[in-house]
Short mmCIF file of C-alpha atoms in Angstrom, two decimals:
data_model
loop_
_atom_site.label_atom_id
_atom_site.label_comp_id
_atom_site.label_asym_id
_atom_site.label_seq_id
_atom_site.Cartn_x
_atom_site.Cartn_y
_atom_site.Cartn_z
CA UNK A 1 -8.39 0.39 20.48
CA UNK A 2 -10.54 3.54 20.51
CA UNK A 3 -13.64 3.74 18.24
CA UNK A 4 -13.85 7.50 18.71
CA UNK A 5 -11.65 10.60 19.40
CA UNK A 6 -11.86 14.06 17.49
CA UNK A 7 -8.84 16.98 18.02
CA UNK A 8 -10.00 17.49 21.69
CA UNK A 9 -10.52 13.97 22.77
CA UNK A 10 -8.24 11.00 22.45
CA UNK A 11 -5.39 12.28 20.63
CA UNK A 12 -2.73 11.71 22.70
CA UNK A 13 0.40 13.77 20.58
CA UNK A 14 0.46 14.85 17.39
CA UNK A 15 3.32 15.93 15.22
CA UNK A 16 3.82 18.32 12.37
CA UNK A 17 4.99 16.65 9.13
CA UNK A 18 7.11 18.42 6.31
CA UNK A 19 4.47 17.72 3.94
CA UNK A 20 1.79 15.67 2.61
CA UNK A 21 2.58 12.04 1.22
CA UNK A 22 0.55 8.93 0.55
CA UNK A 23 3.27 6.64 2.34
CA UNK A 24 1.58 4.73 5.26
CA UNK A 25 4.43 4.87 8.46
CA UNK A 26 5.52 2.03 10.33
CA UNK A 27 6.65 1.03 13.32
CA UNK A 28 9.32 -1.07 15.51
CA UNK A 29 9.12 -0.50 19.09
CA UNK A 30 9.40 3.18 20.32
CA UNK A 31 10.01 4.18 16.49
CA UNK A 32 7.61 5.29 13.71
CA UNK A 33 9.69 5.67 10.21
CA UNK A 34 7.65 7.51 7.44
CA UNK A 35 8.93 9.00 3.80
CA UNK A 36 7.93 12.70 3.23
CA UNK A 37 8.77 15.68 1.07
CA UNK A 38 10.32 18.41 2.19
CA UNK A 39 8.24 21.57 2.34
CA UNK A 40 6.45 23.22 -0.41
CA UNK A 41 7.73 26.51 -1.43
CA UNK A 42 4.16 27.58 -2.64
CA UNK A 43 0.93 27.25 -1.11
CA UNK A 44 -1.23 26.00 -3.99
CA UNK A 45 -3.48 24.07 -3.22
CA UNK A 46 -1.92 21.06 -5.63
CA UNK A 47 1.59 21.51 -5.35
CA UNK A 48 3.66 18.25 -4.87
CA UNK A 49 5.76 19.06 -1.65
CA UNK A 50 9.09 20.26 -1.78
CA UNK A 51 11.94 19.21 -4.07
CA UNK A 52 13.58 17.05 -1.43
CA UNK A 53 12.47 13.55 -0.24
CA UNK A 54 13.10 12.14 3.17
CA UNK A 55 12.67 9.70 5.41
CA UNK A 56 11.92 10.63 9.17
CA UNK A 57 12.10 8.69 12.05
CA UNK A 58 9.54 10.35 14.99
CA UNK A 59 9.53 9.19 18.94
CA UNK A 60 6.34 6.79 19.32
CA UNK A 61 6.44 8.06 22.73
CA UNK A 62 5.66 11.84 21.79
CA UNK A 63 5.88 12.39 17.90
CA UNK A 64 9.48 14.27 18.59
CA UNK A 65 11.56 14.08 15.35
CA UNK A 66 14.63 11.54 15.99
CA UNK A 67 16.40 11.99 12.53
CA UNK A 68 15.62 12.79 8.88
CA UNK A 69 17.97 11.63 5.89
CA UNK A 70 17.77 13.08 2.62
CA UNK A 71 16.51 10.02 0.17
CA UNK A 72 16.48 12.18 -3.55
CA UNK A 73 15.58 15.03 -5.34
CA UNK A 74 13.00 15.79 -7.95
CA UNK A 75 9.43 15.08 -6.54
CA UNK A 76 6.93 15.70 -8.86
CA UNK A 77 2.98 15.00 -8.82
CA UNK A 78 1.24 12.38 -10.49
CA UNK A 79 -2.64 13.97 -10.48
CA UNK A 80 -3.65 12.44 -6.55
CA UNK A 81 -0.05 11.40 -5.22
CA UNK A 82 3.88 12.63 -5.35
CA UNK A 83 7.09 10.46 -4.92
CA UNK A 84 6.87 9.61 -1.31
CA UNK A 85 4.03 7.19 -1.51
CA UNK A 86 5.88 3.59 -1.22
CA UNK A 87 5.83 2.86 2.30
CA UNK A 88 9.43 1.61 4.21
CA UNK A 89 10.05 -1.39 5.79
CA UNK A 90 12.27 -2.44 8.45
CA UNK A 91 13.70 -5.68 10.78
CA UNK A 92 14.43 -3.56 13.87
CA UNK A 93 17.66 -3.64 13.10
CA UNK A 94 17.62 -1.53 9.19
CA UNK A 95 14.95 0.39 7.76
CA UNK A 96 14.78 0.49 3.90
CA UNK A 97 13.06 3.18 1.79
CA UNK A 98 12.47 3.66 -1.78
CA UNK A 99 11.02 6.31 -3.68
CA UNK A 100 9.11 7.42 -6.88
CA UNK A 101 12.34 8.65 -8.17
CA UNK A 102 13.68 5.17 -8.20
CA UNK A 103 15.91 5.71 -5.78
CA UNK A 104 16.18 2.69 -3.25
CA UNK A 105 18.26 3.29 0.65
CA UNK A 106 19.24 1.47 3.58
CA UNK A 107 19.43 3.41 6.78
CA UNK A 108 20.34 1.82 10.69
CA UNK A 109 18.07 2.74 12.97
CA UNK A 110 20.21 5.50 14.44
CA UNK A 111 19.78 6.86 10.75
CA UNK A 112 22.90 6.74 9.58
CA UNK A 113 22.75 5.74 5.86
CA UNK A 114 24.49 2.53 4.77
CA UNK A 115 23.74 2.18 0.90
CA UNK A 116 21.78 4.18 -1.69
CA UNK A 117 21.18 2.95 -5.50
CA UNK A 118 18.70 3.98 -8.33
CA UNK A 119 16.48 1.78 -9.99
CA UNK A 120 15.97 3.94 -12.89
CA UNK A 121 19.67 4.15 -13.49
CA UNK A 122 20.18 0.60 -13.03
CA UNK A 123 17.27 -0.79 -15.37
CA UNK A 124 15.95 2.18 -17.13
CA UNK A 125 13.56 5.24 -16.71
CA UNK A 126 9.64 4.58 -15.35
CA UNK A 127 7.27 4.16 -17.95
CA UNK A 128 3.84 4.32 -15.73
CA UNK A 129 1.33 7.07 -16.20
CA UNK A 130 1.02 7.95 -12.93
CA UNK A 131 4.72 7.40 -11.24
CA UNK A 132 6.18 4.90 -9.30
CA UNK A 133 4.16 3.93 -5.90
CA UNK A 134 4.83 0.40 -5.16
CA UNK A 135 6.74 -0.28 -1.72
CA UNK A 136 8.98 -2.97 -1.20
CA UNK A 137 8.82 -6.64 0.34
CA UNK A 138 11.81 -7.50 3.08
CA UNK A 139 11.96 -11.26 2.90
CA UNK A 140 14.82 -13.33 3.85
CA UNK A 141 17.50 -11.03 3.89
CA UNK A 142 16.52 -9.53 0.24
CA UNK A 143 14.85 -6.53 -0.71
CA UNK A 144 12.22 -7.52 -3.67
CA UNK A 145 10.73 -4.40 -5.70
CA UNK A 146 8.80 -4.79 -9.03
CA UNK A 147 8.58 -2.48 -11.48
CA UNK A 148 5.49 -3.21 -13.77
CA UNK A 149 5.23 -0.67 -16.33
CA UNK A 150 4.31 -0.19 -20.08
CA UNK A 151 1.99 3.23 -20.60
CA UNK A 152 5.25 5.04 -21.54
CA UNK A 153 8.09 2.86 -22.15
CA UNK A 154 8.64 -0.34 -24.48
CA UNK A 155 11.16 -1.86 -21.85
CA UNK A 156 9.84 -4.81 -19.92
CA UNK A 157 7.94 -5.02 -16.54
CA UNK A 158 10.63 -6.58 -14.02
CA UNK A 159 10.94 -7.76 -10.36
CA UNK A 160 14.54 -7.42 -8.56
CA UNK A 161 15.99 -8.70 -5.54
CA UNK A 162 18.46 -6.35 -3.82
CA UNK A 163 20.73 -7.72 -1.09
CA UNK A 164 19.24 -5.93 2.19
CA UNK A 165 22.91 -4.99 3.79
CA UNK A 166 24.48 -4.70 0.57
CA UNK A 167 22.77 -3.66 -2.21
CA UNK A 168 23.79 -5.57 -4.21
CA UNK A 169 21.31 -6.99 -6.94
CA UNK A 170 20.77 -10.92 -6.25
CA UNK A 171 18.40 -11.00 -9.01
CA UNK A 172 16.20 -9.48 -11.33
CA UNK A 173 13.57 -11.21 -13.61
CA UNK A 174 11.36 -9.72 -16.55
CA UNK A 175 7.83 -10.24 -15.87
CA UNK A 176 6.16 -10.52 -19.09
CA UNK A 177 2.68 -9.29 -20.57
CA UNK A 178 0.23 -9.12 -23.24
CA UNK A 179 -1.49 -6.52 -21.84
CA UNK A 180 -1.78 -3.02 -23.45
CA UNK A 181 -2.03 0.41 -23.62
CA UNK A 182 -1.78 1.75 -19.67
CA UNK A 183 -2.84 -2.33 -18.71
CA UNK A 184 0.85 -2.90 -18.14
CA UNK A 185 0.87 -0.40 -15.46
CA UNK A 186 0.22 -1.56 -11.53
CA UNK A 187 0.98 0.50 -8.34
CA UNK A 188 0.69 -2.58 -6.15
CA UNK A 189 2.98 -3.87 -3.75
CA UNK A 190 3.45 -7.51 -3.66
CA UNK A 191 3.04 -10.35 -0.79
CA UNK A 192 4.16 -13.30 0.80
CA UNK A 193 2.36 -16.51 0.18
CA UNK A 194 3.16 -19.32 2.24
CA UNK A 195 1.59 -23.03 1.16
CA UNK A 196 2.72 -26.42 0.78
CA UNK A 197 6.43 -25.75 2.76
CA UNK A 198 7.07 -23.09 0.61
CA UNK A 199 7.12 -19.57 -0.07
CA UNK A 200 6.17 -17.33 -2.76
CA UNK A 201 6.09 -13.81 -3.84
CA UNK A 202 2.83 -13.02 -4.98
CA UNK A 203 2.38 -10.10 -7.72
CA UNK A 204 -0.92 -8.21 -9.42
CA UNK A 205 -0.47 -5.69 -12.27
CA UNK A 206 -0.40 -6.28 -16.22
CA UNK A 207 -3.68 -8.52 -16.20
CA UNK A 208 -1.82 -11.48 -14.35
CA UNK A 209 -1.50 -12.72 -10.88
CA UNK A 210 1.95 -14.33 -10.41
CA UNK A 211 3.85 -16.58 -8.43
CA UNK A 212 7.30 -16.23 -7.84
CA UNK A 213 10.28 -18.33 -5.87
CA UNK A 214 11.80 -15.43 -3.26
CA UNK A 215 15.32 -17.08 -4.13
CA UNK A 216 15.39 -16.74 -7.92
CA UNK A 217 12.36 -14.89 -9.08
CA UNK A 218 11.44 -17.16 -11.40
CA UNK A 219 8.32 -17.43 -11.89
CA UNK A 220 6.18 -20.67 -11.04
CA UNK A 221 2.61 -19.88 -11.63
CA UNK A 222 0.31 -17.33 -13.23
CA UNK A 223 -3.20 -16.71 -13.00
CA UNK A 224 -4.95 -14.22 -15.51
CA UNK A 225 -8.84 -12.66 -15.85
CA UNK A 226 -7.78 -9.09 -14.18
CA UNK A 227 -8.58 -8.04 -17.37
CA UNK A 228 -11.29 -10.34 -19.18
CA UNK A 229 -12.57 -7.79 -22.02
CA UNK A 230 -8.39 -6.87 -23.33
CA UNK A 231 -9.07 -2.93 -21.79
CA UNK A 232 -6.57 -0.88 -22.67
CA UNK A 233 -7.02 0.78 -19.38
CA UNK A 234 -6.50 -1.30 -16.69
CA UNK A 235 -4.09 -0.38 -14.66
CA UNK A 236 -4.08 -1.54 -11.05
CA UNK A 237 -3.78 0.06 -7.92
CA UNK A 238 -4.92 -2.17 -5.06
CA UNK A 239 -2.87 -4.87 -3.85
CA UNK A 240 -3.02 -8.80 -3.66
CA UNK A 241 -4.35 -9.89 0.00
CA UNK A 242 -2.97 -13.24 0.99
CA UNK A 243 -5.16 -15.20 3.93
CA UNK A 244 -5.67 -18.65 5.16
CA UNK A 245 -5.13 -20.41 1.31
CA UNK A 246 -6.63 -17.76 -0.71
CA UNK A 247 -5.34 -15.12 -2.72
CA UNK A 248 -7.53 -11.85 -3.20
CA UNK A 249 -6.94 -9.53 -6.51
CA UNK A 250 -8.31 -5.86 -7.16
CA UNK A 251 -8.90 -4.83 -10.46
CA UNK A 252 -9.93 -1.65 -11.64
CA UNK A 253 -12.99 -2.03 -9.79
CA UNK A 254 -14.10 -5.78 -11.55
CA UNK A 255 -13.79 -8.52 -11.78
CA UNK A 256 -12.06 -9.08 -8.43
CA UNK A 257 -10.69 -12.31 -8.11
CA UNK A 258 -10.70 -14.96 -5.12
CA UNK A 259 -8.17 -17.54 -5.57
CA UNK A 260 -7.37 -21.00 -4.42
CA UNK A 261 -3.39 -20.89 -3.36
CA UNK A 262 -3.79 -24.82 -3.67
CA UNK A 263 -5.15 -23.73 -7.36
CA UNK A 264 -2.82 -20.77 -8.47
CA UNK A 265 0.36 -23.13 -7.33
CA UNK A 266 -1.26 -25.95 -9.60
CA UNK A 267 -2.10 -23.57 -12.37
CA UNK A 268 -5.52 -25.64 -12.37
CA UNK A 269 -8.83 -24.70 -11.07
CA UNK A 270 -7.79 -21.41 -8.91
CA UNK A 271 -10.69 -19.51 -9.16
CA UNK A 272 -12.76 -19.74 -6.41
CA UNK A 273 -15.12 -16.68 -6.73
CA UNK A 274 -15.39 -13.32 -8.91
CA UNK A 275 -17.27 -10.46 -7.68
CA UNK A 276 -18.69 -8.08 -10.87
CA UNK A 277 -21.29 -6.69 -8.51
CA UNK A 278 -21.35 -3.21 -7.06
CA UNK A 279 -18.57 -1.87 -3.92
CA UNK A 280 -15.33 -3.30 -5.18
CA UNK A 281 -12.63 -0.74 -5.12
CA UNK A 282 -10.40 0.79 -7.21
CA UNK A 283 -7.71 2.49 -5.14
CA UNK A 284 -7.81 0.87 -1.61
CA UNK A 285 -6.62 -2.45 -0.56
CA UNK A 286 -9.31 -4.53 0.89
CA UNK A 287 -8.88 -6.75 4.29
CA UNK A 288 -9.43 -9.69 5.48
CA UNK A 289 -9.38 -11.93 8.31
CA UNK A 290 -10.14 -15.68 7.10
CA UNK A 291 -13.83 -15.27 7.55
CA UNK A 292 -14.99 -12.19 6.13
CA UNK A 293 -13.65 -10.33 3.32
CA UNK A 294 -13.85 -6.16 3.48
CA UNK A 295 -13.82 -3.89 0.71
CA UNK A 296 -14.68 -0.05 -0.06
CA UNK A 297 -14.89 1.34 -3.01
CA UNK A 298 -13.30 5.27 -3.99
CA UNK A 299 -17.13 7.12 -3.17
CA UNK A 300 -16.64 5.08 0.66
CA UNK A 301 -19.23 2.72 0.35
CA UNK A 302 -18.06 -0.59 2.43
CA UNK A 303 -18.89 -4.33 1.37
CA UNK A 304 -18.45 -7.47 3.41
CA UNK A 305 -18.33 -10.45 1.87
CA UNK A 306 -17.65 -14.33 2.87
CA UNK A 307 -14.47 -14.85 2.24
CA UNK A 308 -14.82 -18.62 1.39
CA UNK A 309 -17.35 -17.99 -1.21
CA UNK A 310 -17.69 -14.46 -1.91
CA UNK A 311 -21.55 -14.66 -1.09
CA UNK A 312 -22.76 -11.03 0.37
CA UNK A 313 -22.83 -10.37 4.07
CA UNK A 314 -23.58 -6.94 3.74
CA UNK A 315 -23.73 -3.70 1.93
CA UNK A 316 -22.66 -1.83 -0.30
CA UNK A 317 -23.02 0.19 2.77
CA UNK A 318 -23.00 4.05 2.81
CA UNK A 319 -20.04 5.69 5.25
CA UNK A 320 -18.57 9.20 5.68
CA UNK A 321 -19.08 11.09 2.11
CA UNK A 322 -16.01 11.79 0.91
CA UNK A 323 -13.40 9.62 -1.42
CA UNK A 324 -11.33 7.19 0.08
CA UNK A 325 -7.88 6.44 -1.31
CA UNK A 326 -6.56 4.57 1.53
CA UNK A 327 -6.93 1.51 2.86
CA UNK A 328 -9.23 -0.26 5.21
CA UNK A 329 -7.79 -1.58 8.62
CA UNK A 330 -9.18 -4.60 10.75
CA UNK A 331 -8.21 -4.70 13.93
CA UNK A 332 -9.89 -5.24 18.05
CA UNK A 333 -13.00 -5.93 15.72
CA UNK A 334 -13.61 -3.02 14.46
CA UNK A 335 -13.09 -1.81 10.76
CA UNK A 336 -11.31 1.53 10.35
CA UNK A 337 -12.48 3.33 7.07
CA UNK A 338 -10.22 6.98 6.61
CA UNK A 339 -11.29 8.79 3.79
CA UNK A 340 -9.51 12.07 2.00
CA UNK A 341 -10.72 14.66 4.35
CA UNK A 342 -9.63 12.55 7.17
CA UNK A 343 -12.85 11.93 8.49
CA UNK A 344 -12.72 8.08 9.74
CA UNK A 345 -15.68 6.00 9.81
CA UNK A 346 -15.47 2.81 12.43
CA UNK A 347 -17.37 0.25 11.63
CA UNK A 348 -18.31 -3.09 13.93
CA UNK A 349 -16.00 -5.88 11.93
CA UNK A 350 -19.25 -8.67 12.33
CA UNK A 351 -22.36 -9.88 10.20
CA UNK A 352 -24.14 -7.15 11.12
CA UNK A 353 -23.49 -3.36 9.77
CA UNK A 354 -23.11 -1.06 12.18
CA UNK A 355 -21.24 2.14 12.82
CA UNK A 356 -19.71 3.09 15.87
CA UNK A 357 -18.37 6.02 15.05
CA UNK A 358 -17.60 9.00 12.53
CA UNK A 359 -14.19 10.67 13.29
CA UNK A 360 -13.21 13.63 12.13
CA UNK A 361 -9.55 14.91 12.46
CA UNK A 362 -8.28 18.72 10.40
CA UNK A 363 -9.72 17.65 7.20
CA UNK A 364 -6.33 18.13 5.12
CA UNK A 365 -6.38 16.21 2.45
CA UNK A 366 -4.89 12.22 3.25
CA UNK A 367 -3.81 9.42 1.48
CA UNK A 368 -1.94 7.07 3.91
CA UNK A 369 -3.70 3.84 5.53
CA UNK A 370 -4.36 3.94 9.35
CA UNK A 371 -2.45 1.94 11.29
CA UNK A 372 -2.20 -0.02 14.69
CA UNK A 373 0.17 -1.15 17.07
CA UNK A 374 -0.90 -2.26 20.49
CA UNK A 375 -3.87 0.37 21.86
CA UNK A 376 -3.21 2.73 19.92
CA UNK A 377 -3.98 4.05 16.47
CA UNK A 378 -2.13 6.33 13.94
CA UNK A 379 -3.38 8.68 10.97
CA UNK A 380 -1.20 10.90 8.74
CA UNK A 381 -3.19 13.45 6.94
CA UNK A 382 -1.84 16.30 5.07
CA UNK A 383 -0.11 18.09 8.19
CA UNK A 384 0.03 16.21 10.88
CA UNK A 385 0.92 12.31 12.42
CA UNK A 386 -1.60 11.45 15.26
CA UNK A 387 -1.75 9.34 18.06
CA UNK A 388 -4.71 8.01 18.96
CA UNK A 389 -5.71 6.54 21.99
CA UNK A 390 -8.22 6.02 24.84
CA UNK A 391 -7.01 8.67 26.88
CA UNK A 392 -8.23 7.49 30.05
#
């Protein structure tokens, strides 16, 4: 992977975008699939897009646009993001979107769409502060969404399973809370645990961590201390990172919490370490790979820590100035840290801090995660999806 590159070196194509969004793309093969508004009518500076939300399929091979299909209407903003941030996912095969407006597709890969609901008319209206960002988990043929939410609305947090081909709810669970004021609120996506022969569906938001079986939604565990002091303002953004037996959950900022999946399943003894100290984020997901555990906080300083014990490797370590809403990226051994001005700082993924590189890109403002797939790297900022590769 290339540690450097800059708009006259190692950018291989890039592609114009309708607008800005905070959904990360993916990709399958010779395919990148991203959601996006359509284009603003107005060039303030913090307008939310256009009225229209998409989702685009571009040509990994050159950033040509394949298709587009018309998702909903009615983006708004919500202070740093609008309704295109919850990433797609796909199985080759189907991709499957959902939006801030509740609204929840299934599109073939030719982009022909095959089934479109709405969560919000389904279960009721979005009571979060700052809309609806979560993306969805594919797993076994379902399509599992939660919907944790409280700041404004008295209905219950939930988690629903939506057949993938169909659409067809399989089922949906209330996922209850003590927590209050804008606690009840998470932007978090949830992941797979795998332990013991068995898989889970692991969830962060309303001052819990909880386990849940895939097939029912029932839930079989729950962890709490998100929230030790009873804030009324703890709302989560950052998602659950599941490694090697350990489950890793952001607060707002601290505690965050390194669990024992041996522990959580028990409901005995699953706290392994808690980090109060300086560097833990707010926003971004951190990453890890079994060994060490990576975090940066929203001003882009960058922690490693053990991941076994949570003792300090190194840092809080200063990178590019600038906040950092996305998420850091491990990959080749090096640590990819994009920050709002998309300026990306590279940092050597070992027990020593170094960086190999500061990137900078068109400075528009971004949002999305990096991400990787074979030698190559790709960053959405504001305008534009790049490529990025050793050109040589």
């Amino acid at each position: 992977l290339p540690a450097s590159w800059s708009l006259e070196r190692n950018i291989l194509w890039k592609a114009e975008l309708p607008s800005w969004s905070g959904g990360t793309p993916i990709i399958w093969g010779d395919r990148i699939f991203l959601t996006s508004p359509s284009p603003a009518k107005t060039d303030e500076e913090r307008e939310p897009g256009g009225h229209e939300l998409y989702l685009l399929c571009l040509s990994r091979k050159d950033g040509s646009e394949l298709w587009r299909v018309k998702l909903d209407e009615g983006n708004r903003l919500y202070r740093k993001h609008n309704d295109s941030s919850p990433s797609p996912v796909t199985d080759g095969k189907h991709v499957w979107a959902v939006t801030g407006t509740g609204q929840v597709a299934a599109v073939t890969m030719g982009g022909k769409l095959v089934w479109t609901r709405n969560l919000q008319e389904d279960y009721g209206a979005f009571g979060l502060n700052f809309g609806y960002a979560s993306s969805p988990l594919l797993y076994n043929g379902k399509l599992i969404i939660e919907v944790l939410h409280g700041m404004r609305t008295d209905d219950p947090s939930y988690i629903v399973a939506l057949d993938a081909l169909a659409g067809e709810e399989v089922w949906r669970q209330e996922r209850l809370t003590d927590a209050s004021g804008e606690s009840p609120d998470a932007y978090t996506t949830p992941a797979l645990l795998r332990h013991g022969g068995k898989t889970q569906v692991v969830i962060t938001g309303g001052d819990y961590v909880t386990g849940h079986d895939p097939e029912t939604g029932v839930e079989v565990w729950r962890v709490g201390g998100l929230n030790p002091d009873g804030a009324r303002n703890y709302r989560i953004v950052g998602s659950p990172v599941v490694v090697d037996g350990m489950i890793y959950a952001p607060t707002r900022r601290r505690p965050l919490l390194a669990l024992s999946a041996r522990g959580a399943v028990a409901m005995k003894d699953a706290l392994v370490w808690k980090w109060d100290g300086p560097g833990a984020p707010d926003v971004p997901t951190p990453v890890c790979d079994g060994t060490y555990f990576y975090m940066v906080e929203d001003r882009g300083r960058v922690t490693c820590l053990n991941a076994k014990t949570g003792e300090v490797v190194w840092g809080p370590e200063r990178t590019a100035r600038g906040a950092v809403s996305a998420s850091p990226v491990l990959a080749d051994g090096k640590l990819y840290l994009l920050n709002e001005g998309a300026v990306t700082t590279v940092v050597a993924a070992d027990p020593e801090f170094r960086i190999l590189a500061t990137n900078e890109l068109d400075g528009t403002y971004t949002l999305s995660s990096p991400i990787v797939s074979g030698s190559q790297l790709f960053i959405r900022t504001a305008t534009h999806l790049y490529c990025i590769g050793n050109a040589e």
